[in-house]
Amino acid sequence: MFILTKISDLIKLPPDTFNEDPITAIKYQINKKYANKVINRLGLGVSLYDILDMEDGQIKPGDANAYIQVTFQLIVFKPMIGEIITGFIKSSNIQGIRVTLFPPIDSKNNQSNSKYLSDAKKGSVEFFDDIYIPKEMLFEGCYFSVEEQIWVWNTDGSDETKVFFDLNEKIRFRVEKEIFFDIKPNMKEIQEKERLLEEKGEDALTNESNEKVASEDDPAPYIIIGSCQTDGMGLVAWWEE
């Protein structure tokens, strides 16, 4: 599910970091650039693992920032084809099931269910929800209930043997395919973010841009396609009984 990848990159250190410990500042800038970001054709960056090498810093004419060539290892979320993963059903429609690796939220206290959270600490991933199980990759005998807006598996054709893909339930699936979309940056949006950052700081940038980002219906840069077609797949609860 996770791999280590070696990356060499020119890391920028702003002037306000010059009085800090250089290693700490470099680690922060690497995580800022790569953590929770999709690296095309590779996977989702998680966190810096270690720094292998770095050269002396340089300051370019007319630019107050320092630039340091750094070679490092990054932890990347990249499930292998054929790998079995456990997640949670986020939503369903006539096309199939969407799975999240976030533990479900308890609406009463807005916290993750403690049972699921304990499972997450054992190795589940809590930051990825662009996983789709198309209808053609579900068990034979599955159909979509329009009334309940969930998928139902009629295991042998009788009503007594129906089982349900209920929302928020833990589901086990097999990774079949990964899809990357090379999404080009929106230059107008980048310029607007730079203006907000310069005028009002990072807090204002986060508050004023999040609504716009959340409302846009852009394709996810990284999508995983899964299947539930063999014994042991589907809701974990089915196989525990």
C-alpha atoms as a printed R data frame, in Angstrom:
    type eleno elety resid chain resno       x       y       z
1   ATOM     1    CA   MET     A     1   0.000   0.000   0.000
2   ATOM     2    CA   PHE     A     2   2.955   2.311   0.686
3   ATOM     3    CA   ILE     A     3   6.248   2.639  -1.130
4   ATOM     4    CA   LEU     A     4   9.429   4.654  -0.671
5   ATOM     5    CA   THR     A     5  10.489   6.687  -3.671
6   ATOM     6    CA   LYS     A     6  13.697   8.646  -4.206
7   ATOM     7    CA   ILE     A     7  13.278  12.237  -5.375
8   ATOM     8    CA   SER     A     8  15.774  14.979  -6.188
9   ATOM     9    CA   ASP     A     9  14.341  18.483  -6.194
10  ATOM    10    CA   LEU     A    10  15.331  22.126  -5.837
11  ATOM    11    CA   ILE     A    11  13.784  23.220  -2.540
12  ATOM    12    CA   LYS     A    12  13.046  26.895  -1.929
13  ATOM    13    CA   LEU     A    13  13.645  28.376   1.529
14  ATOM    14    CA   PRO     A    14  11.971  31.769   2.152
15  ATOM    15    CA   PRO     A    15  13.999  34.472   3.960
16  ATOM    16    CA   ASP     A    16  11.970  34.101   7.169
17  ATOM    17    CA   THR     A    17  13.415  30.583   7.585
18  ATOM    18    CA   PHE     A    18  17.073  31.644   7.477
19  ATOM    19    CA   ASN     A    19  17.316  31.848  11.292
20  ATOM    20    CA   GLU     A    20  15.804  28.388  11.736
21  ATOM    21    CA   ASP     A    21  17.621  25.071  11.817
22  ATOM    22    CA   PRO     A    22  18.220  24.392   8.093
23  ATOM    23    CA   ILE     A    23  17.302  20.688   8.286
24  ATOM    24    CA   THR     A    24  14.026  21.491  10.039
25  ATOM    25    CA   ALA     A    25  13.227  24.203   7.491
26  ATOM    26    CA   ILE     A    26  13.991  21.908   4.547
27  ATOM    27    CA   LYS     A    27  11.851  19.092   5.988
28  ATOM    28    CA   TYR     A    28   8.959  21.507   6.424
29  ATOM    29    CA   GLN     A    29   9.221  22.779   2.844
30  ATOM    30    CA   ILE     A    30   9.411  19.246   1.409
31  ATOM    31    CA   ASN     A    31   6.312  18.149   3.321
32  ATOM    32    CA   LYS     A    32   4.535  21.358   2.328
33  ATOM    33    CA   LYS     A    33   5.247  20.643  -1.326
34  ATOM    34    CA   TYR     A    34   4.639  16.881  -1.440
35  ATOM    35    CA   ALA     A    35   2.474  15.730   1.492
36  ATOM    36    CA   ASN     A    36  -1.128  15.004   0.456
37  ATOM    37    CA   LYS     A    37  -0.266  15.862  -3.148
38  ATOM    38    CA   VAL     A    38  -0.638  13.518  -6.102
39  ATOM    39    CA   ILE     A    39   2.591  12.800  -7.956
40  ATOM    40    CA   ASN     A    40   1.597  11.945 -11.507
41  ATOM    41    CA   ARG     A    41   2.186   8.307 -12.492
42  ATOM    42    CA   LEU     A    42   3.439   7.556  -8.980
43  ATOM    43    CA   GLY     A    43   0.813   7.987  -6.253
44  ATOM    44    CA   LEU     A    44  -0.217  10.191  -3.341
45  ATOM    45    CA   GLY     A    45   2.609  11.742  -1.353
46  ATOM    46    CA   VAL     A    46   2.276  11.090   2.375
47  ATOM    47    CA   SER     A    47   5.339  12.337   4.231
48  ATOM    48    CA   LEU     A    48   9.085  12.822   4.044
49  ATOM    49    CA   TYR     A    49  10.939   9.685   5.168
50  ATOM    50    CA   ASP     A    50  14.536  10.886   5.232
51  ATOM    51    CA   ILE     A    51  17.016  13.218   3.563
52  ATOM    52    CA   LEU     A    52  19.783  11.472   1.630
53  ATOM    53    CA   ASP     A    53  21.846  14.403   0.387
54  ATOM    54    CA   MET     A    54  21.744  18.165  -0.015
55  ATOM    55    CA   GLU     A    55  23.997  20.693  -1.680
56  ATOM    56    CA   ASP     A    56  24.963  24.188  -0.570
57  ATOM    57    CA   GLY     A    57  22.235  26.794  -0.841
58  ATOM    58    CA   GLN     A    58  22.263  29.450  -3.533
59  ATOM    59    CA   ILE     A    59  20.570  32.834  -3.767
60  ATOM    60    CA   LYS     A    60  19.631  34.036  -7.244
61  ATOM    61    CA   PRO     A    61  20.081  37.695  -8.253
62  ATOM    62    CA   GLY     A    62  16.939  39.690  -7.524
63  ATOM    63    CA   ASP     A    63  15.470  36.835  -5.464
64  ATOM    64    CA   ALA     A    64  15.717  36.774  -1.666
65  ATOM    65    CA   ASN     A    65  14.917  33.063  -1.384
66  ATOM    66    CA   ALA     A    66  17.571  30.387  -0.919
67  ATOM    67    CA   TYR     A    67  17.524  27.347  -3.210
68  ATOM    68    CA   ILE     A    68  18.970  23.998  -2.153
69  ATOM    69    CA   GLN     A    69  19.203  20.831  -4.251
70  ATOM    70    CA   VAL     A    70  17.961  18.036  -1.993
71  ATOM    71    CA   THR     A    71  17.768  14.278  -2.544
72  ATOM    72    CA   PHE     A    72  15.299  12.564  -0.250
73  ATOM    73    CA   GLN     A    73  12.970   9.598   0.176
74  ATOM    74    CA   LEU     A    74   9.222  10.159   0.257
75  ATOM    75    CA   ILE     A    75   6.528   7.836   1.596
76  ATOM    76    CA   VAL     A    76   3.927   7.412  -1.148
77  ATOM    77    CA   PHE     A    77   0.470   5.843  -1.013
78  ATOM    78    CA   LYS     A    78   0.367   3.510  -4.009
79  ATOM    79    CA   PRO     A    79  -1.660   0.287  -3.718
80  ATOM    80    CA   MET     A    80  -0.456  -2.534  -5.920
81  ATOM    81    CA   ILE     A    81  -2.747  -4.091  -8.534
82  ATOM    82    CA   GLY     A    82  -4.283  -7.157  -6.902
83  ATOM    83    CA   GLU     A    83  -3.790  -5.842  -3.363
84  ATOM    84    CA   ILE     A    84  -6.665  -6.328  -0.909
85  ATOM    85    CA   ILE     A    85  -7.667  -3.155   0.962
86  ATOM    86    CA   THR     A    86 -10.300  -2.363   3.566
87  ATOM    87    CA   GLY     A    87 -12.231   0.918   3.442
88  ATOM    88    CA   PHE     A    88 -15.699   2.294   4.142
89  ATOM    89    CA   ILE     A    89 -18.673   2.854   1.839
90  ATOM    90    CA   LYS     A    90 -18.977   6.604   1.285
91  ATOM    91    CA   SER     A    91 -21.822   6.687  -1.244
92  ATOM    92    CA   SER     A    92 -23.667   4.609  -3.840
93  ATOM    93    CA   ASN     A    93 -25.453   5.274  -7.109
94  ATOM    94    CA   ILE     A    94 -26.604   3.350 -10.140
95  ATOM    95    CA   GLN     A    95 -23.034   3.310 -11.488
96  ATOM    96    CA   GLY     A    96 -21.503   1.622  -8.448
97  ATOM    97    CA   ILE     A    97 -19.993   2.274  -5.018
98  ATOM    98    CA   ARG     A    98 -17.587   4.949  -3.838
99  ATOM    99    CA   VAL     A    99 -15.205   3.923  -1.066
100 ATOM   100    CA   THR     A   100 -13.294   6.102   1.366
101 ATOM   101    CA   LEU     A   101 -10.362   5.182   3.565
102 ATOM   102    CA   PHE     A   102 -11.531   7.726   6.163
103 ATOM   103    CA   PRO     A   103 -13.180   6.122   9.219
104 ATOM   104    CA   PRO     A   104 -16.857   7.196   9.291
105 ATOM   105    CA   ILE     A   105 -17.793  10.264  11.352
106 ATOM   106    CA   ASP     A   106 -20.080  10.066  14.375
107 ATOM   107    CA   SER     A   107 -22.591  12.853  13.661
108 ATOM   108    CA   LYS     A   108 -23.334  13.369  17.375
109 ATOM   109    CA   ASN     A   109 -19.845  14.480  18.323
110 ATOM   110    CA   ASN     A   110 -18.289  14.968  14.874
111 ATOM   111    CA   GLN     A   111 -15.552  12.456  15.660
112 ATOM   112    CA   SER     A   112 -14.473   9.264  13.963
113 ATOM   113    CA   ASN     A   113 -15.992   6.108  15.388
114 ATOM   114    CA   SER     A   114 -13.478   4.886  17.986
115 ATOM   115    CA   LYS     A   115 -13.699   1.238  16.853
116 ATOM   116    CA   TYR     A   116 -12.837   2.195  13.292
117 ATOM   117    CA   LEU     A   117 -10.179   4.629  14.476
118 ATOM   118    CA   SER     A   118  -8.400   1.834  16.362
119 ATOM   119    CA   ASP     A   119  -8.411  -0.198  13.148
120 ATOM   120    CA   ALA     A   120  -7.001   2.799  11.269
121 ATOM   121    CA   LYS     A   121  -4.052   2.979  13.652
122 ATOM   122    CA   LYS     A   122  -3.193  -0.612  12.708
123 ATOM   123    CA   GLY     A   123  -2.555   0.298   9.088
124 ATOM   124    CA   SER     A   124  -5.644   1.717   7.414
125 ATOM   125    CA   VAL     A   125  -5.196   4.932   5.433
126 ATOM   126    CA   GLU     A   126  -7.196   7.969   6.569
127 ATOM   127    CA   PHE     A   127  -6.739  10.445   3.751
128 ATOM   128    CA   PHE     A   128  -7.997   9.036   0.458
129 ATOM   129    CA   ASP     A   129 -11.538   8.688  -0.872
130 ATOM   130    CA   ASP     A   130 -11.277   8.528  -4.657
131 ATOM   131    CA   ILE     A   131 -11.919   4.784  -4.849
132 ATOM   132    CA   TYR     A   132 -14.691   3.424  -7.060
133 ATOM   133    CA   ILE     A   133 -16.173  -0.049  -7.463
134 ATOM   134    CA   PRO     A   134 -18.161  -0.044 -10.748
135 ATOM   135    CA   LYS     A   135 -21.371  -2.070 -10.925
136 ATOM   136    CA   GLU     A   136 -19.811  -4.545 -13.347
137 ATOM   137    CA   MET     A   137 -17.134  -5.319 -10.742
138 ATOM   138    CA   LEU     A   138 -19.616  -6.282  -8.011
139 ATOM   139    CA   PHE     A   139 -20.795  -9.826  -7.273
140 ATOM   140    CA   GLU     A   140 -23.106 -11.510  -9.758
141 ATOM   141    CA   GLY     A   141 -26.653 -10.969  -8.512
142 ATOM   142    CA   CYS     A   142 -26.079  -7.404  -7.255
143 ATOM   143    CA   TYR     A   143 -28.611  -4.698  -8.057
144 ATOM   144    CA   PHE     A   144 -29.160  -1.074  -7.056
145 ATOM   145    CA   SER     A   145 -32.126  -0.300  -4.784
146 ATOM   146    CA   VAL     A   146 -33.490   3.058  -5.937
147 ATOM   147    CA   GLU     A   147 -35.651   3.385  -2.812
148 ATOM   148    CA   GLU     A   148 -32.810   2.852  -0.340
149 ATOM   149    CA   GLN     A   149 -30.030   4.188  -2.589
150 ATOM   150    CA   ILE     A   150 -27.770   1.242  -1.788
151 ATOM   151    CA   TRP     A   151 -26.523  -1.849  -3.582
152 ATOM   152    CA   VAL     A   152 -28.011  -5.220  -2.672
153 ATOM   153    CA   TRP     A   153 -26.502  -8.658  -3.244
154 ATOM   154    CA   ASN     A   154 -29.057 -11.405  -3.784
155 ATOM   155    CA   THR     A   155 -26.722 -14.310  -3.101
156 ATOM   156    CA   ASP     A   156 -28.932 -17.178  -4.332
157 ATOM   157    CA   GLY     A   157 -32.088 -15.567  -5.706
158 ATOM   158    CA   SER     A   158 -34.278 -15.601  -2.585
159 ATOM   159    CA   ASP     A   159 -35.280 -12.654  -0.387
160 ATOM   160    CA   GLU     A   160 -33.940 -14.425   2.701
161 ATOM   161    CA   THR     A   161 -30.391 -14.321   1.401
162 ATOM   162    CA   LYS     A   162 -30.175 -10.649   0.483
163 ATOM   163    CA   VAL     A   163 -27.290  -8.700   1.983
164 ATOM   164    CA   PHE     A   164 -26.807  -4.945   1.769
165 ATOM   165    CA   PHE     A   165 -23.916  -2.613   0.997
166 ATOM   166    CA   ASP     A   166 -24.909  -0.134   3.712
167 ATOM   167    CA   LEU     A   167 -23.436   3.365   3.935
168 ATOM   168    CA   ASN     A   168 -20.388   3.714   6.240
169 ATOM   169    CA   GLU     A   169 -19.945  -0.049   6.555
170 ATOM   170    CA   LYS     A   170 -16.458  -1.505   6.336
171 ATOM   171    CA   ILE     A   171 -15.825  -3.042   2.919
172 ATOM   172    CA   ARG     A   172 -13.004  -5.193   1.598
173 ATOM   173    CA   PHE     A   173 -12.075  -4.928  -2.083
174 ATOM   174    CA   ARG     A   174  -9.375  -5.818  -4.582
175 ATOM   175    CA   VAL     A   175  -7.408  -3.127  -6.413
176 ATOM   176    CA   GLU     A   176  -7.911  -3.582 -10.163
177 ATOM   177    CA   LYS     A   177  -6.652  -0.382 -11.748
178 ATOM   178    CA   GLU     A   178  -5.287   3.076 -11.033
179 ATOM   179    CA   ILE     A   179  -6.009   6.148 -13.155
180 ATOM   180    CA   PHE     A   180  -4.052   9.407 -13.205
181 ATOM   181    CA   PHE     A   181  -5.371  12.673 -14.624
182 ATOM   182    CA   ASP     A   182  -2.770  15.286 -15.537
183 ATOM   183    CA   ILE     A   183  -4.658  18.356 -14.314
184 ATOM   184    CA   LYS     A   184  -3.101  21.584 -15.533
185 ATOM   185    CA   PRO     A   185  -2.799  24.442 -13.015
186 ATOM   186    CA   ASN     A   186  -5.215  27.345 -13.356
187 ATOM   187    CA   MET     A   187  -2.923  30.368 -13.718
188 ATOM   188    CA   LYS     A   188  -5.627  32.871 -12.766
189 ATOM   189    CA   GLU     A   189  -6.317  30.923  -9.586
190 ATOM   190    CA   ILE     A   190  -2.606  30.701  -8.774
191 ATOM   191    CA   GLN     A   191  -2.212  34.466  -9.207
192 ATOM   192    CA   GLU     A   192  -5.237  35.093  -6.976
193 ATOM   193    CA   LYS     A   193  -3.795  32.835  -4.274
194 ATOM   194    CA   GLU     A   194  -0.460  34.650  -4.464
195 ATOM   195    CA   ARG     A   195  -2.252  37.985  -4.094
196 ATOM   196    CA   LEU     A   196  -4.208  36.778  -1.052
197 ATOM   197    CA   LEU     A   197  -1.077  35.346   0.510
198 ATOM   198    CA   GLU     A   198   0.811  38.611   0.070
199 ATOM   199    CA   GLU     A   199  -2.029  40.833   1.296
200 ATOM   200    CA   LYS     A   200  -3.607  38.804   4.111
201 ATOM   201    CA   GLY     A   201  -1.381  35.847   4.959
202 ATOM   202    CA   GLU     A   202  -1.921  32.086   4.937
203 ATOM   203    CA   ASP     A   203  -5.058  32.103   7.148
204 ATOM   204    CA   ALA     A   204  -6.938  34.370   4.754
205 ATOM   205    CA   LEU     A   205  -5.753  32.295   1.812
206 ATOM   206    CA   THR     A   206  -7.159  29.137   3.379
207 ATOM   207    CA   ASN     A   207 -10.476  30.676   4.425
208 ATOM   208    CA   GLU     A   208 -11.215  32.520   1.184
209 ATOM   209    CA   SER     A   209 -10.130  29.843  -1.283
210 ATOM   210    CA   ASN     A   210 -11.475  26.661   0.335
211 ATOM   211    CA   GLU     A   211 -15.104  27.316  -0.647
212 ATOM   212    CA   LYS     A   212 -14.143  27.830  -4.271
213 ATOM   213    CA   VAL     A   213 -11.955  24.752  -4.347
214 ATOM   214    CA   ALA     A   214 -14.626  22.618  -2.679
215 ATOM   215    CA   SER     A   215 -17.321  23.733  -5.109
216 ATOM   216    CA   GLU     A   216 -15.385  22.947  -8.269
217 ATOM   217    CA   ASP     A   217 -16.282  19.689  -9.972
218 ATOM   218    CA   ASP     A   218 -12.824  18.877 -11.315
219 ATOM   219    CA   PRO     A   219 -11.790  15.239 -11.784
220 ATOM   220    CA   ALA     A   220  -9.613  13.806  -9.040
221 ATOM   221    CA   PRO     A   221  -5.962  13.592 -10.134
222 ATOM   222    CA   TYR     A   222  -5.665  10.012  -8.842
223 ATOM   223    CA   ILE     A   223  -8.416   7.365  -8.847
224 ATOM   224    CA   ILE     A   224  -8.384   3.718  -7.798
225 ATOM   225    CA   ILE     A   225 -10.777   1.189  -9.352
226 ATOM   226    CA   GLY     A   226 -11.651  -1.814  -7.182
227 ATOM   227    CA   SER     A   227 -13.724  -4.984  -7.367
228 ATOM   228    CA   CYS     A   228 -15.860  -7.184  -5.091
229 ATOM   229    CA   GLN     A   229 -16.309 -10.461  -6.949
230 ATOM   230    CA   THR     A   230 -14.637 -13.217  -4.911
231 ATOM   231    CA   ASP     A   231 -15.063 -14.866  -1.512
232 ATOM   232    CA   GLY     A   232 -13.981 -12.618   1.339
233 ATOM   233    CA   MET     A   233 -14.696  -9.417  -0.575
234 ATOM   234    CA   GLY     A   234 -17.592  -7.072   0.212
235 ATOM   235    CA   LEU     A   235 -18.674  -6.077   3.703
236 ATOM   236    CA   VAL     A   236 -16.311  -7.386   6.353
237 ATOM   237    CA   ALA     A   237 -19.297  -8.156   8.612
238 ATOM   238    CA   TRP     A   238 -20.655 -10.745   6.153
239 ATOM   239    CA   TRP     A   239 -17.618 -12.967   6.533
240 ATOM   240    CA   GLU     A   240 -17.263 -12.516  10.299
241 ATOM   241    CA   GLU     A   241 -20.686 -13.982  11.039
